[in-house]
Amino acid sequence: MTGEPVTPRRLPAVAKVTRDDVARLAGTSTAVVSYVINNGPRPVAPATRERVLAAINELGYRPDRVAQAMASRRTDLIGMIVPDARQPFFAEMAHAVERAAAERGKMVLVGNSDYLDEREVHYLRAFLGMRVAGLILVSQGPSEHAAAEIEAWDARVVLLHRRPEAIEDVAVVTDDVGGAHLATRHLLEHGHPYVACLGGVETTPVVGDPVTDHVEGWRRAMREAGCSTEGRLFQAPYNRYDAYEVALSLLAGPDRPPAIVCATDDQAIGVLRAARELRIDVPGELAVAGFDDVKEAALTDPPLTTVASDRSGMARAAVDLVLDEAPRLLGNRRERLRQFPSALVVRRSCGCH
């Protein structure tokens, strides 16, 4: 050994495969290659498509998504902002949006606002700065700052699940009032003298919020049955852990209600846990219903009666609306609302066998 430093051998540079290379091998034009890669905008004959795909596979061609984004000013990404993906409803909704986006050749970036206005605006700026193809917003509150940000960016935004007054964009929602009305009426039909309601918190918006609409559906059903709502609406956070604490106090008190309808399934799961801890039989001594029909609702003990929405259909509608320009531009605020029906899912927590 001479002790002299060893110069590393340089490997020959590998030429980057281009779209022109694919076109030459497939015997077609670069435009046709582009149509195959992007699934449009023009149709390609099946035989030609197969030749292009075979050439892409043989050459190992990978499209330069960054260059495409710079050219089109759009990426293959959809931004989605939810209040809290730890909550089953929002996790399942995000998953449904991801599946629907994949059907359109898009990917989804998810951000959690944590029910904070500044976090919502932070993700709006971040995602829109990435030139996402569009944004799906599950708003966390009144959203005046978010509305200003959307207007400043002239962004393609679709509201999902709730529609705050401050934002004019097209919205995809479920029939929250009708669903809560169904659940409350069903509990009353079991012969209970009244039904209590676990609603939202003090800061829950009075307009455009699903939980507010759930409370309104409960009020309507109670009025129709000739029942007073006075002193029978209780505030509770939307998650099971805090709802459990509220339920412990409510169910241990002298005026324990005979039945409770909850604004979310997560709240209802907390109520079921508190009832078990207090040795209150459900549904023998207490009937419980929720809202959302999350996967866990069928696995609680007893299984939870709840209200379901078409999450897959809503997710697909939101993705289509955020990507397709025409449906977003037509009509006034009322006409730009896509409302999906609610359905009662009857299980054992209400008293049905």
Short mmCIF file of C-alpha atoms in Angstrom, two decimals:
data_model
loop_
_atom_site.label_atom_id
_atom_site.label_comp_id
_atom_site.label_asym_id
_atom_site.label_seq_id
_atom_site.Cartn_x
_atom_site.Cartn_y
_atom_site.Cartn_z
CA MET A 1 0.00 0.00 0.00
CA THR A 2 1.32 3.42 -0.91
CA GLY A 3 -0.95 5.39 1.47
CA GLU A 4 -2.12 7.55 -1.40
CA PRO A 5 -5.83 8.48 -1.37
CA VAL A 6 -8.01 6.38 -3.62
CA THR A 7 -10.08 8.35 -6.09
CA PRO A 8 -13.58 6.90 -6.30
CA ARG A 9 -14.51 5.64 -9.72
CA ARG A 10 -17.24 7.68 -11.34
CA LEU A 11 -20.11 5.72 -12.81
CA PRO A 12 -21.25 6.81 -16.23
CA ALA A 13 -24.24 9.15 -16.11
CA VAL A 14 -27.51 7.52 -17.05
CA ALA A 15 -29.51 9.57 -19.49
CA LYS A 16 -32.95 10.49 -18.22
CA VAL A 17 -35.78 8.85 -20.13
CA THR A 18 -38.03 11.48 -21.68
CA ARG A 19 -41.51 11.52 -23.11
CA ASP A 20 -39.92 11.76 -26.58
CA ASP A 21 -38.18 8.41 -25.95
CA VAL A 22 -41.50 6.81 -25.04
CA ALA A 23 -43.15 8.25 -28.16
CA ARG A 24 -40.37 6.95 -30.43
CA LEU A 25 -40.52 3.42 -28.99
CA ALA A 26 -44.34 3.34 -29.11
CA GLY A 27 -44.40 4.79 -32.64
CA THR A 28 -46.67 7.66 -31.71
CA SER A 29 -46.56 11.36 -30.84
CA THR A 30 -45.62 12.92 -27.51
CA ALA A 31 -49.15 14.33 -27.33
CA VAL A 32 -50.62 10.82 -27.37
CA VAL A 33 -48.16 9.78 -24.64
CA SER A 34 -49.41 12.75 -22.59
CA TYR A 35 -53.04 11.71 -23.12
CA VAL A 36 -52.27 8.22 -21.85
CA ILE A 37 -50.35 9.44 -18.78
CA ASN A 38 -52.99 12.02 -17.83
CA ASN A 39 -56.06 10.00 -18.89
CA GLY A 40 -57.07 12.72 -21.30
CA PRO A 41 -58.13 15.22 -22.36
CA ARG A 42 -58.50 13.26 -25.63
CA PRO A 43 -59.30 9.54 -25.93
CA VAL A 44 -56.64 7.09 -27.09
CA ALA A 45 -57.35 3.88 -29.01
CA PRO A 46 -56.92 0.77 -26.81
CA ALA A 47 -54.17 -0.71 -28.99
CA THR A 48 -52.22 2.56 -28.99
CA ARG A 49 -52.65 2.92 -25.24
CA GLU A 50 -51.21 -0.58 -24.74
CA ARG A 51 -48.16 0.29 -26.90
CA VAL A 52 -47.54 3.46 -24.90
CA LEU A 53 -47.87 1.66 -21.56
CA ALA A 54 -45.53 -1.09 -22.75
CA ALA A 55 -42.95 1.52 -23.81
CA ILE A 56 -43.24 3.29 -20.45
CA ASN A 57 -42.68 -0.01 -18.66
CA GLU A 58 -39.74 -1.05 -20.86
CA LEU A 59 -37.95 2.29 -20.55
CA GLY A 60 -38.79 2.83 -16.88
CA TYR A 61 -40.20 6.27 -17.65
CA ARG A 62 -41.44 8.34 -14.70
CA PRO A 63 -43.34 11.60 -15.37
CA ASP A 64 -41.83 14.75 -13.89
CA ARG A 65 -44.72 15.86 -11.70
CA VAL A 66 -42.97 19.04 -10.62
CA ALA A 67 -42.51 20.16 -14.22
CA GLN A 68 -46.10 19.27 -14.97
CA ALA A 69 -47.27 21.33 -12.00
CA MET A 70 -45.20 24.34 -13.11
CA ALA A 71 -46.60 24.09 -16.62
CA SER A 72 -50.23 23.65 -15.59
CA ARG A 73 -50.03 25.60 -12.29
CA ARG A 74 -51.73 22.58 -10.67
CA THR A 75 -50.40 19.43 -9.01
CA ASP A 76 -51.96 15.99 -8.69
CA LEU A 77 -52.67 16.79 -5.04
CA ILE A 78 -55.90 17.63 -3.25
CA GLY A 79 -55.61 19.32 0.11
CA MET A 80 -58.03 18.33 2.87
CA ILE A 81 -58.40 20.07 6.23
CA VAL A 82 -60.31 18.39 9.07
CA PRO A 83 -60.82 19.50 12.70
CA ASP A 84 -59.35 16.33 14.26
CA ALA A 85 -58.47 13.13 12.39
CA ARG A 86 -58.27 11.27 15.70
CA GLN A 87 -62.06 11.35 15.82
CA PRO A 88 -63.43 8.32 13.94
CA PHE A 89 -65.90 10.31 11.84
CA PHE A 90 -63.24 12.60 10.39
CA ALA A 91 -60.80 9.70 9.93
CA GLU A 92 -63.39 7.73 7.98
CA MET A 93 -64.36 10.78 5.92
CA ALA A 94 -60.72 11.47 5.05
CA HIS A 95 -60.28 7.85 3.99
CA ALA A 96 -63.38 8.06 1.79
CA VAL A 97 -62.03 11.23 0.15
CA GLU A 98 -58.68 9.52 -0.44
CA ARG A 99 -60.38 6.61 -2.22
CA ALA A 100 -62.49 8.94 -4.35
CA ALA A 101 -59.42 11.03 -5.24
CA ALA A 102 -57.48 7.91 -6.27
CA GLU A 103 -60.25 7.10 -8.75
CA ARG A 104 -59.48 10.47 -10.37
CA GLY A 105 -55.71 9.93 -10.32
CA LYS A 106 -55.14 12.34 -7.42
CA MET A 107 -53.50 12.09 -4.00
CA VAL A 108 -54.68 13.73 -0.77
CA LEU A 109 -52.76 15.75 1.81
CA VAL A 110 -54.55 15.96 5.17
CA GLY A 111 -54.06 18.65 7.82
CA ASN A 112 -55.69 18.92 11.27
CA SER A 113 -56.96 22.31 12.37
CA ASP A 114 -57.44 21.07 15.96
CA TYR A 115 -60.55 23.29 16.08
CA LEU A 116 -58.28 26.35 15.94
CA ASP A 117 -58.84 29.20 13.49
CA GLU A 118 -55.12 29.92 13.07
CA ARG A 119 -54.35 26.26 12.32
CA GLU A 120 -57.07 26.18 9.68
CA VAL A 121 -55.61 29.25 7.99
CA HIS A 122 -52.08 27.80 8.30
CA TYR A 123 -53.05 24.71 6.32
CA LEU A 124 -55.01 26.73 3.80
CA ARG A 125 -51.91 28.78 3.03
CA ALA A 126 -49.62 25.76 3.02
CA PHE A 127 -51.75 23.63 0.70
CA LEU A 128 -52.66 26.44 -1.68
CA GLY A 129 -48.98 27.40 -1.81
CA MET A 130 -48.26 23.86 -3.01
CA ARG A 131 -50.57 24.52 -5.98
CA VAL A 132 -52.97 21.75 -5.05
CA ALA A 133 -55.58 20.94 -7.68
CA GLY A 134 -58.22 21.94 -5.14
CA LEU A 135 -59.05 21.97 -1.47
CA ILE A 136 -61.72 20.14 0.57
CA LEU A 137 -62.42 21.93 3.82
CA VAL A 138 -64.19 20.46 6.84
CA SER A 139 -64.39 23.79 8.60
CA GLN A 140 -63.84 24.00 12.35
CA GLY A 141 -65.89 27.09 13.17
CA PRO A 142 -67.14 30.45 11.88
CA SER A 143 -64.08 30.62 9.55
CA GLU A 144 -64.05 34.34 8.76
CA HIS A 145 -60.25 34.27 8.46
CA ALA A 146 -60.42 31.17 6.24
CA ALA A 147 -62.94 32.94 4.01
CA ALA A 148 -60.57 35.88 3.55
CA GLU A 149 -57.69 33.53 2.75
CA ILE A 150 -59.74 31.61 0.16
CA GLU A 151 -60.79 34.87 -1.51
CA ALA A 152 -57.21 36.16 -1.56
CA TRP A 153 -55.94 33.02 -3.29
CA ASP A 154 -59.00 32.69 -5.56
CA ALA A 155 -58.90 29.04 -4.51
CA ARG A 156 -60.90 26.03 -5.69
CA VAL A 157 -62.57 24.99 -2.43
CA VAL A 158 -65.41 22.61 -1.60
CA LEU A 159 -66.89 22.57 1.89
CA LEU A 160 -67.62 19.14 3.31
CA HIS A 161 -69.81 18.17 6.29
CA ARG A 162 -70.52 21.74 7.43
CA ARG A 163 -71.09 25.08 5.73
CA PRO A 164 -70.17 28.18 7.74
CA GLU A 165 -71.94 31.39 6.82
CA ALA A 166 -68.65 33.16 6.08
CA ILE A 167 -67.70 30.95 3.13
CA GLU A 168 -69.70 31.00 -0.10
CA ASP A 169 -68.14 28.00 -1.83
CA VAL A 170 -70.12 24.94 -2.89
CA ALA A 171 -70.84 22.52 -0.04
CA VAL A 172 -71.55 18.79 0.37
CA VAL A 173 -73.49 18.02 3.54
CA THR A 174 -75.92 15.51 5.02
CA ASP A 175 -79.45 16.12 6.33
CA ASP A 176 -78.41 16.71 9.93
CA VAL A 177 -81.73 18.10 11.16
CA GLY A 178 -83.71 15.26 9.60
CA GLY A 179 -81.35 12.60 10.91
CA ALA A 180 -81.50 13.82 14.52
CA HIS A 181 -85.28 14.10 14.22
CA LEU A 182 -85.43 10.44 13.15
CA ALA A 183 -83.29 9.27 16.06
CA THR A 184 -85.19 11.29 18.69
CA ARG A 185 -88.58 10.22 17.39
CA HIS A 186 -87.48 6.59 17.42
CA LEU A 187 -86.46 6.81 21.10
CA LEU A 188 -89.77 8.48 21.97
CA GLU A 189 -91.66 5.71 20.17
CA HIS A 190 -90.17 3.28 22.70
CA GLY A 191 -92.41 4.95 25.27
CA HIS A 192 -89.92 7.18 27.05
CA PRO A 193 -91.51 10.28 28.63
CA TYR A 194 -88.78 12.45 27.11
CA VAL A 195 -85.33 12.30 25.49
CA ALA A 196 -82.35 14.34 26.70
CA CYS A 197 -79.77 15.64 24.22
CA LEU A 198 -76.00 15.78 24.44
CA GLY A 199 -75.22 18.70 22.16
CA GLY A 200 -72.13 20.74 21.49
CA VAL A 201 -70.11 23.22 23.53
CA GLU A 202 -70.57 26.91 24.26
CA THR A 203 -68.49 27.92 21.24
CA THR A 204 -70.43 25.75 18.76
CA PRO A 205 -71.62 28.10 15.97
CA VAL A 206 -75.36 28.73 15.94
CA VAL A 207 -75.56 28.61 12.12
CA GLY A 208 -74.11 26.16 9.63
CA ASP A 209 -72.80 23.62 12.16
CA PRO A 210 -73.96 19.96 12.06
CA VAL A 211 -74.13 19.69 15.85
CA THR A 212 -76.39 22.76 16.01
CA ASP A 213 -78.58 21.09 13.38
CA HIS A 214 -78.65 17.86 15.41
CA VAL A 215 -79.93 19.83 18.39
CA GLU A 216 -82.56 21.46 16.17
CA GLY A 217 -83.72 18.03 14.95
CA TRP A 218 -84.03 16.89 18.58
CA ARG A 219 -86.06 20.01 19.45
CA ARG A 220 -88.46 19.45 16.57
CA ALA A 221 -89.13 15.82 17.50
CA MET A 222 -89.66 16.77 21.15
CA ARG A 223 -92.08 19.57 20.22
CA GLU A 224 -94.05 17.27 17.94
CA ALA A 225 -94.39 14.79 20.81
CA GLY A 226 -95.53 17.52 23.19
CA CYS A 227 -92.37 17.21 25.32
CA SER A 228 -90.56 20.13 26.91
CA THR A 229 -86.87 20.64 26.09
CA GLU A 230 -86.29 22.88 29.10
CA GLY A 231 -83.29 21.70 31.13
CA ARG A 232 -82.82 18.64 28.93
CA LEU A 233 -80.03 19.86 26.63
CA PHE A 234 -76.53 19.30 27.98
CA GLN A 235 -73.26 20.65 26.66
CA ALA A 236 -70.47 18.18 25.93
CA PRO A 237 -67.31 18.15 23.80
CA TYR A 238 -67.56 15.99 20.71
CA ASN A 239 -65.05 13.32 21.76
CA ARG A 240 -65.78 10.24 23.87
CA TYR A 241 -63.32 11.04 26.65
CA ASP A 242 -64.79 14.38 27.68
CA ALA A 243 -68.34 13.16 26.95
CA TYR A 244 -67.69 10.28 29.35
CA GLU A 245 -66.92 12.76 32.13
CA VAL A 246 -70.10 14.73 31.38
CA ALA A 247 -72.15 11.52 31.30
CA LEU A 248 -70.78 10.33 34.64
CA SER A 249 -72.11 13.46 36.31
CA LEU A 250 -75.42 13.43 34.42
CA LEU A 251 -76.21 9.74 34.96
CA ALA A 252 -75.21 9.75 38.63
CA GLY A 253 -77.52 12.69 39.40
CA PRO A 254 -81.05 12.56 40.79
CA ASP A 255 -82.68 13.51 37.48
CA ARG A 256 -81.16 10.82 35.28
CA PRO A 257 -82.86 10.92 31.86
CA PRO A 258 -84.57 7.78 30.51
CA ALA A 259 -83.07 8.26 27.04
CA ILE A 260 -80.28 10.31 25.46
CA VAL A 261 -79.65 11.25 21.84
CA CYS A 262 -76.05 12.34 21.21
CA ALA A 263 -74.78 14.74 18.56
CA THR A 264 -71.94 12.34 17.68
CA ASP A 265 -71.24 8.63 18.01
CA ASP A 266 -68.07 9.48 19.91
CA GLN A 267 -70.19 11.17 22.57
CA ALA A 268 -72.53 8.17 22.65
CA ILE A 269 -69.59 5.81 23.17
CA GLY A 270 -68.58 7.93 26.17
CA VAL A 271 -72.15 7.71 27.52
CA LEU A 272 -72.18 3.91 27.16
CA ARG A 273 -68.89 3.67 29.05
CA ALA A 274 -70.20 5.88 31.88
CA ALA A 275 -73.42 3.85 32.11
CA ARG A 276 -71.47 0.61 32.40
CA GLU A 277 -69.27 2.07 35.11
CA LEU A 278 -72.36 3.21 37.06
CA ARG A 279 -74.02 -0.20 36.53
CA ILE A 280 -76.89 1.32 34.56
CA ASP A 281 -78.43 -1.18 32.17
CA VAL A 282 -78.57 -0.07 28.53
CA PRO A 283 -81.19 -0.20 27.12
CA GLY A 284 -83.22 -1.49 30.13
CA GLU A 285 -82.71 1.64 32.24
CA LEU A 286 -81.27 4.03 29.67
CA ALA A 287 -81.74 4.21 25.89
CA VAL A 288 -78.93 5.77 23.83
CA ALA A 289 -78.63 6.89 20.21
CA GLY A 290 -75.76 8.56 18.36
CA PHE A 291 -75.06 10.24 15.04
CA ASP A 292 -72.52 9.38 12.31
CA ASP A 293 -72.53 5.54 12.21
CA VAL A 294 -68.76 5.20 12.61
CA LYS A 295 -67.41 1.65 12.34
CA GLU A 296 -67.17 1.26 16.11
CA ALA A 297 -70.89 1.89 16.53
CA ALA A 298 -71.64 -1.72 15.58
CA LEU A 299 -69.08 -3.05 18.09
CA THR A 300 -70.12 -1.20 21.27
CA ASP A 301 -71.88 -3.08 24.05
CA PRO A 302 -74.74 -2.94 23.32
CA PRO A 303 -74.40 -2.04 19.63
CA LEU A 304 -75.27 1.61 19.09
CA THR A 305 -78.39 2.85 17.33
CA THR A 306 -77.27 5.79 15.24
CA VAL A 307 -77.80 7.94 12.14
CA ALA A 308 -75.82 7.14 9.00
CA SER A 309 -74.86 9.27 6.03
CA ASP A 310 -73.50 8.25 2.64
CA ARG A 311 -69.86 9.13 3.34
CA SER A 312 -68.60 7.48 0.15
CA GLY A 313 -71.10 9.36 -1.97
CA MET A 314 -70.35 12.63 -0.21
CA ALA A 315 -66.60 12.15 -0.62
CA ARG A 316 -66.96 11.36 -4.32
CA ALA A 317 -69.19 14.41 -4.83
CA ALA A 318 -66.67 16.64 -3.03
CA VAL A 319 -63.75 15.37 -5.13
CA ASP A 320 -65.72 15.75 -8.37
CA LEU A 321 -66.79 19.27 -7.45
CA VAL A 322 -63.28 20.40 -6.49
CA LEU A 323 -61.82 19.08 -9.77
CA ASP A 324 -64.60 19.96 -12.22
CA GLU A 325 -65.12 23.65 -12.79
CA ALA A 326 -68.66 23.89 -14.22
CA PRO A 327 -70.68 22.46 -11.29
CA ARG A 328 -68.90 24.84 -8.89
CA LEU A 329 -69.76 27.99 -10.82
CA LEU A 330 -73.46 27.55 -11.51
CA GLY A 331 -76.29 28.74 -9.30
CA ASN A 332 -76.77 30.73 -6.13
CA ARG A 333 -75.75 29.71 -2.60
CA ARG A 334 -78.80 27.48 -2.16
CA GLU A 335 -78.29 25.75 -5.51
CA ARG A 336 -74.60 25.18 -4.71
CA LEU A 337 -75.54 22.96 -1.77
CA ARG A 338 -75.41 19.19 -2.28
CA GLN A 339 -77.37 17.57 0.56
CA PHE A 340 -77.31 13.81 1.09
CA PRO A 341 -80.11 12.08 3.05
CA SER A 342 -79.67 10.58 6.52
CA ALA A 343 -80.83 7.11 7.52
CA LEU A 344 -81.57 5.60 10.94
CA VAL A 345 -79.50 2.50 11.74
CA VAL A 346 -81.33 0.55 14.44
CA ARG A 347 -79.30 -1.58 16.84
CA ARG A 348 -79.81 -2.60 20.48
CA SER A 349 -78.88 0.51 22.48
CA CYS A 350 -82.32 2.02 21.83
CA GLY A 351 -84.23 -1.03 23.11
CA CYS A 352 -84.81 -2.81 19.82
CA HIS A 353 -83.85 -6.48 19.58
#
